[in-house]
């Protein structure tokens, strides 16, 4: 469920307990526990093309591994897909990713062990490793790449509609499971500026 009220306005900012006159013994706190997802590919989806805010075209920027590769300012180029915002719209590949390294999860049984050559453990079950783009399906399979772009566009349209048809900046990941090689998980969405 969304934290937004039925009229879709954001909630009021929280008030300090002392100002709200809530005694210590009456204070409660909510805790959110979420499953950790380890994406094979992380993405940022802009539901309006950022260069000109054209709302008929979406831009996907994606990188191998965890989203840190995109967010950290690491040297390299993400995969860039431009997708028409209509069902099964045309997908244009503007760029192929070329980050030399990516953060990927380490199986729990291997945490604390020395990783292979070219890898460096960073704690918390992550390892920085060299990227072999010949094994990245989104690089080598044009049909798969187009399908991913179209599926992301459909998700973007739905999220944008939920937030009053306002362009969104959406972060998420493609997670491989036993049933699928690219389940889409959304981590957050915010208004695109």
Tab-separated table of N, CA and C in Angstrom, residues 9-100:
chain	number	residue	atom	x	y	z
A	9	UNK	N	-2.210	13.111	-2.083
A	9	UNK	CA	-1.305	14.147	-1.587
A	9	UNK	C	-0.353	13.510	-0.586
A	10	UNK	N	0.868	14.011	-0.508
A	10	UNK	CA	1.820	13.407	0.430
A	10	UNK	C	1.393	13.654	1.869
A	11	UNK	N	1.812	12.777	2.784
A	11	UNK	CA	1.441	12.963	4.185
A	11	UNK	C	2.126	14.191	4.762
A	12	UNK	N	1.571	14.670	5.872
A	12	UNK	CA	2.197	15.789	6.572
A	12	UNK	C	3.530	15.327	7.121
A	13	UNK	N	4.491	16.255	7.245
A	13	UNK	CA	5.779	15.835	7.804
A	13	UNK	C	5.588	15.375	9.246
A	14	UNK	N	6.407	14.440	9.718
A	14	UNK	CA	6.256	13.958	11.089
A	14	UNK	C	6.508	15.079	12.084
A	15	UNK	N	5.781	15.000	13.180
A	15	UNK	CA	5.905	16.003	14.229
A	15	UNK	C	6.745	15.402	15.353
A	16	UNK	N	7.656	16.164	15.931
A	16	UNK	CA	8.425	15.623	17.060
A	16	UNK	C	7.480	15.166	18.172
A	17	UNK	N	7.847	14.065	18.824
A	17	UNK	CA	7.015	13.497	19.889
A	17	UNK	C	6.705	14.525	20.965
A	18	UNK	N	7.698	15.327	21.323
A	18	UNK	CA	7.485	16.312	22.388
A	18	UNK	C	6.466	17.371	21.973
A	19	UNK	N	6.480	17.783	20.708
A	19	UNK	CA	5.518	18.778	20.215
A	19	UNK	C	4.116	18.167	20.158
A	20	UNK	N	4.036	16.890	19.776
A	20	UNK	CA	2.740	16.209	19.692
A	20	UNK	C	2.237	15.783	21.066
A	21	UNK	N	3.067	15.993	22.096
A	21	UNK	CA	2.733	15.650	23.477
A	21	UNK	C	2.416	14.155	23.631
A	22	UNK	N	3.268	13.325	23.027
A	22	UNK	CA	3.166	11.870	23.156
A	22	UNK	C	4.188	11.438	24.191
A	23	UNK	N	3.727	10.886	25.322
A	23	UNK	CA	4.681	10.461	26.352
A	23	UNK	C	5.553	9.301	25.855
A	24	UNK	N	6.742	9.179	26.445
A	24	UNK	CA	7.698	8.146	26.041
A	24	UNK	C	7.066	6.761	26.036
A	25	UNK	N	6.317	6.416	27.087
A	25	UNK	CA	5.734	5.075	27.188
A	25	UNK	C	4.659	4.823	26.133
A	26	UNK	N	4.099	5.846	25.547
A	26	UNK	CA	3.050	5.668	24.539
A	26	UNK	C	3.609	5.708	23.115
A	27	UNK	N	4.881	6.041	22.999
A	27	UNK	CA	5.491	6.159	21.673
A	27	UNK	C	5.628	4.771	21.035
A	28	UNK	N	5.284	4.688	19.770
A	28	UNK	CA	5.440	3.439	19.019
A	28	UNK	C	6.181	3.745	17.725
A	29	UNK	N	6.677	2.696	17.110
A	29	UNK	CA	7.407	2.889	15.868
A	29	UNK	C	7.085	1.725	14.944
A	30	UNK	N	6.886	2.052	13.683
A	30	UNK	CA	6.685	1.009	12.690
A	30	UNK	C	8.020	0.564	12.125
A	31	UNK	N	8.107	-0.697	11.774
A	31	UNK	CA	9.326	-1.244	11.187
A	31	UNK	C	8.950	-1.917	9.877
A	32	UNK	N	9.667	-1.606	8.848
A	32	UNK	CA	9.452	-2.210	7.538
A	32	UNK	C	10.603	-3.171	7.259
A	33	UNK	N	10.263	-4.407	6.984
A	33	UNK	CA	11.266	-5.406	6.644
A	33	UNK	C	11.019	-5.801	5.200
A	34	UNK	N	12.033	-5.660	4.376
A	34	UNK	CA	11.894	-5.992	2.961
A	34	UNK	C	12.901	-7.059	2.577
A	35	UNK	N	12.500	-7.887	1.631
A	35	UNK	CA	13.401	-8.889	1.090
A	35	UNK	C	14.505	-8.192	0.298
A	36	UNK	N	15.725	-8.673	0.427
A	36	UNK	CA	16.845	-8.126	-0.331
A	36	UNK	C	16.869	-8.790	-1.703
A	37	UNK	N	16.888	-7.990	-2.739
A	37	UNK	CA	16.970	-8.512	-4.097
A	37	UNK	C	18.340	-8.172	-4.667
A	38	UNK	N	18.915	-9.109	-5.358
A	38	UNK	CA	20.240	-8.934	-5.940
A	38	UNK	C	20.117	-8.947	-7.457
A	39	UNK	N	19.986	-7.774	-8.054
A	39	UNK	CA	19.756	-7.723	-9.498
A	39	UNK	C	20.984	-8.093	-10.319
A	40	UNK	N	20.713	-8.758	-11.416
A	40	UNK	CA	21.758	-9.020	-12.423
A	40	UNK	C	22.058	-7.707	-13.147
A	41	UNK	N	20.996	-6.902	-13.343
A	41	UNK	CA	21.106	-5.591	-13.989
A	41	UNK	C	20.279	-4.608	-13.166
A	42	UNK	N	20.846	-3.458	-12.850
A	42	UNK	CA	20.118	-2.380	-12.175
A	42	UNK	C	19.799	-1.302	-13.198
A	43	UNK	N	18.702	-0.584	-12.974
A	43	UNK	CA	18.307	0.423	-13.958
A	43	UNK	C	17.716	1.659	-13.311
A	44	UNK	N	17.756	2.742	-14.065
A	44	UNK	CA	16.988	3.958	-13.798
A	44	UNK	C	16.130	4.157	-15.037
A	45	UNK	N	14.838	4.304	-14.828
A	45	UNK	CA	13.879	4.499	-15.909
A	45	UNK	C	13.287	5.893	-15.785
A	46	UNK	N	13.487	6.713	-16.788
A	46	UNK	CA	12.899	8.056	-16.838
A	46	UNK	C	11.677	7.954	-17.738
A	47	UNK	N	10.487	8.262	-17.198
A	47	UNK	CA	9.271	8.094	-18.009
A	47	UNK	C	9.043	9.239	-18.984
A	48	UNK	N	9.878	10.232	-18.950
A	48	UNK	CA	9.936	11.274	-19.989
A	48	UNK	C	11.420	11.440	-20.323
A	49	UNK	N	11.749	11.518	-21.597
A	49	UNK	CA	13.163	11.639	-21.998
A	49	UNK	C	13.770	12.862	-21.316
A	50	UNK	N	14.825	12.712	-20.515
A	50	UNK	CA	15.376	13.824	-19.738
A	50	UNK	C	15.881	14.997	-20.567
A	51	UNK	N	16.416	14.752	-21.756
A	51	UNK	CA	17.023	15.836	-22.540
A	51	UNK	C	16.013	16.885	-22.988
A	52	UNK	N	14.774	16.474	-23.229
A	52	UNK	CA	13.771	17.446	-23.692
A	52	UNK	C	12.406	17.254	-23.033
A	53	UNK	N	12.328	16.349	-22.040
A	53	UNK	CA	11.097	16.030	-21.303
A	53	UNK	C	9.964	15.583	-22.238
A	54	UNK	N	10.333	14.954	-23.359
A	54	UNK	CA	9.350	14.384	-24.283
A	54	UNK	C	8.666	13.220	-23.574
A	55	UNK	N	7.362	13.358	-23.302
A	55	UNK	CA	6.630	12.348	-22.546
A	55	UNK	C	6.169	11.176	-23.404
A	56	UNK	N	6.480	11.180	-24.700
A	56	UNK	CA	6.120	10.037	-25.547
A	56	UNK	C	7.260	9.017	-25.632
A	57	UNK	N	8.399	9.351	-25.001
A	57	UNK	CA	9.587	8.498	-25.060
A	57	UNK	C	10.159	8.330	-23.654
A	58	UNK	N	10.512	7.097	-23.312
A	58	UNK	CA	11.164	6.809	-22.033
A	58	UNK	C	12.640	6.515	-22.275
A	59	UNK	N	13.453	6.770	-21.267
A	59	UNK	CA	14.877	6.458	-21.344
A	59	UNK	C	15.225	5.503	-20.209
A	60	UNK	N	15.842	4.373	-20.566
A	60	UNK	CA	16.344	3.407	-19.597
A	60	UNK	C	17.861	3.512	-19.584
A	61	UNK	N	18.439	3.650	-18.397
A	61	UNK	CA	19.885	3.557	-18.222
A	61	UNK	C	20.116	2.389	-17.272
A	62	UNK	N	20.957	1.456	-17.687
A	62	UNK	CA	21.143	0.232	-16.914
A	62	UNK	C	22.615	-0.142	-16.833
A	63	UNK	N	22.945	-0.855	-15.757
A	63	UNK	CA	24.327	-1.292	-15.538
A	63	UNK	C	24.311	-2.673	-14.903
A	64	UNK	N	25.377	-3.432	-15.096
A	64	UNK	CA	25.430	-4.752	-14.483
A	64	UNK	C	25.534	-4.659	-12.963
A	65	UNK	N	24.931	-5.623	-12.278
A	65	UNK	CA	25.064	-5.720	-10.833
A	65	UNK	C	24.190	-4.741	-10.067
A	66	UNK	N	24.664	-4.407	-8.887
A	66	UNK	CA	23.937	-3.518	-7.977
A	66	UNK	C	23.864	-2.092	-8.526
A	67	UNK	N	22.884	-1.337	-8.073
A	67	UNK	CA	22.670	0.024	-8.531
A	67	UNK	C	23.811	0.977	-8.239
A	68	UNK	N	24.690	0.586	-7.344
A	68	UNK	CA	25.836	1.432	-6.995
A	68	UNK	C	26.685	1.755	-8.222
A	69	UNK	N	26.714	0.836	-9.173
A	69	UNK	CA	27.493	1.078	-10.397
A	69	UNK	C	26.973	2.315	-11.114
A	70	UNK	N	25.652	2.479	-11.149
A	70	UNK	CA	25.057	3.664	-11.781
A	70	UNK	C	25.163	4.892	-10.883
A	71	UNK	N	24.885	4.711	-9.592
A	71	UNK	CA	24.764	5.850	-8.678
A	71	UNK	C	26.097	6.435	-8.239
A	72	UNK	N	27.166	5.658	-8.298
A	72	UNK	CA	28.434	6.098	-7.716
A	72	UNK	C	29.240	7.038	-8.602
A	73	UNK	N	28.832	7.182	-9.848
A	73	UNK	CA	29.625	7.996	-10.754
A	73	UNK	C	30.844	7.243	-11.278
A	74	UNK	N	30.777	5.907	-11.210
A	74	UNK	CA	31.882	5.086	-11.724
A	74	UNK	C	32.136	5.419	-13.190
A	75	UNK	N	33.381	5.297	-13.596
A	75	UNK	CA	33.740	5.575	-14.981
A	75	UNK	C	33.135	4.493	-15.867
A	76	UNK	N	32.411	4.915	-16.881
A	76	UNK	CA	31.803	3.977	-17.811
A	76	UNK	C	30.481	4.510	-18.325
A	77	UNK	N	29.917	3.772	-19.240
A	77	UNK	CA	28.650	4.135	-19.873
A	77	UNK	C	27.624	3.044	-19.581
A	78	UNK	N	26.399	3.414	-19.222
A	78	UNK	CA	25.363	2.394	-19.032
A	78	UNK	C	24.755	1.975	-20.371
A	79	UNK	N	24.040	0.848	-20.352
A	79	UNK	CA	23.194	0.553	-21.503
A	79	UNK	C	22.156	1.664	-21.528
A	80	UNK	N	21.894	2.218	-22.684
A	80	UNK	CA	20.855	3.253	-22.817
A	80	UNK	C	19.859	2.786	-23.862
A	81	UNK	N	18.618	2.682	-23.446
A	81	UNK	CA	17.533	2.286	-24.331
A	81	UNK	C	16.500	3.400	-24.347
A	82	UNK	N	16.080	3.773	-25.530
A	82	UNK	CA	15.001	4.736	-25.681
A	82	UNK	C	13.785	3.935	-26.147
A	83	UNK	N	12.670	4.083	-25.438
A	83	UNK	CA	11.488	3.257	-25.694
A	83	UNK	C	10.275	4.149	-25.916
A	84	UNK	N	9.562	3.888	-27.019
A	84	UNK	CA	8.311	4.603	-27.255
A	84	UNK	C	7.316	4.222	-26.169
A	85	UNK	N	6.603	5.223	-25.663
A	85	UNK	CA	5.666	4.995	-24.577
A	85	UNK	C	4.306	4.581	-25.141
A	86	UNK	N	4.266	3.381	-25.665
A	86	UNK	CA	3.017	2.790	-26.138
A	86	UNK	C	3.201	1.284	-26.073
A	87	UNK	N	2.115	0.509	-26.047
A	87	UNK	CA	2.271	-0.939	-25.941
A	87	UNK	C	3.188	-1.485	-27.038
A	88	UNK	N	4.166	-2.262	-26.607
A	88	UNK	CA	5.152	-2.875	-27.509
A	88	UNK	C	5.815	-1.835	-28.416
A	89	UNK	N	6.088	-0.655	-27.842
A	89	UNK	CA	6.710	0.437	-28.592
A	89	UNK	C	8.112	0.101	-29.051
A	90	UNK	N	8.576	0.839	-30.014
A	90	UNK	CA	9.910	0.645	-30.584
A	90	UNK	C	10.980	0.912	-29.523
A	91	UNK	N	12.005	0.056	-29.518
A	91	UNK	CA	13.133	0.190	-28.592
A	91	UNK	C	14.389	0.467	-29.405
A	92	UNK	N	15.031	1.591	-29.137
A	92	UNK	CA	16.299	1.927	-29.781
A	92	UNK	C	17.415	1.796	-28.755
A	93	UNK	N	18.475	1.099	-29.123
A	93	UNK	CA	19.650	0.998	-28.267
A	93	UNK	C	20.564	2.168	-28.601
A	94	UNK	N	20.724	3.078	-27.650
A	94	UNK	CA	21.556	4.265	-27.856
A	94	UNK	C	23.007	4.019	-27.470
A	95	UNK	N	23.224	3.112	-26.494
A	95	UNK	CA	24.586	2.834	-26.036
A	95	UNK	C	24.629	1.464	-25.368
A	96	UNK	N	25.783	0.844	-25.460
A	96	UNK	CA	26.036	-0.408	-24.749
A	96	UNK	C	26.897	-0.095	-23.537
A	97	UNK	N	26.630	-0.794	-22.439
A	97	UNK	CA	27.376	-0.554	-21.207
A	97	UNK	C	28.838	-0.930	-21.393
A	98	UNK	N	29.700	-0.186	-20.682
A	98	UNK	CA	31.126	-0.516	-20.735
A	98	UNK	C	31.821	-0.290	-19.389
A	99	UNK	N	31.072	-0.376	-18.281
A	99	UNK	CA	31.718	-0.318	-16.973
A	99	UNK	C	32.642	-1.519	-16.867
A	100	UNK	N	33.858	-1.330	-16.411
A	100	UNK	CA	34.777	-2.466	-16.331
A	100	UNK	C	34.518	-3.325	-15.100
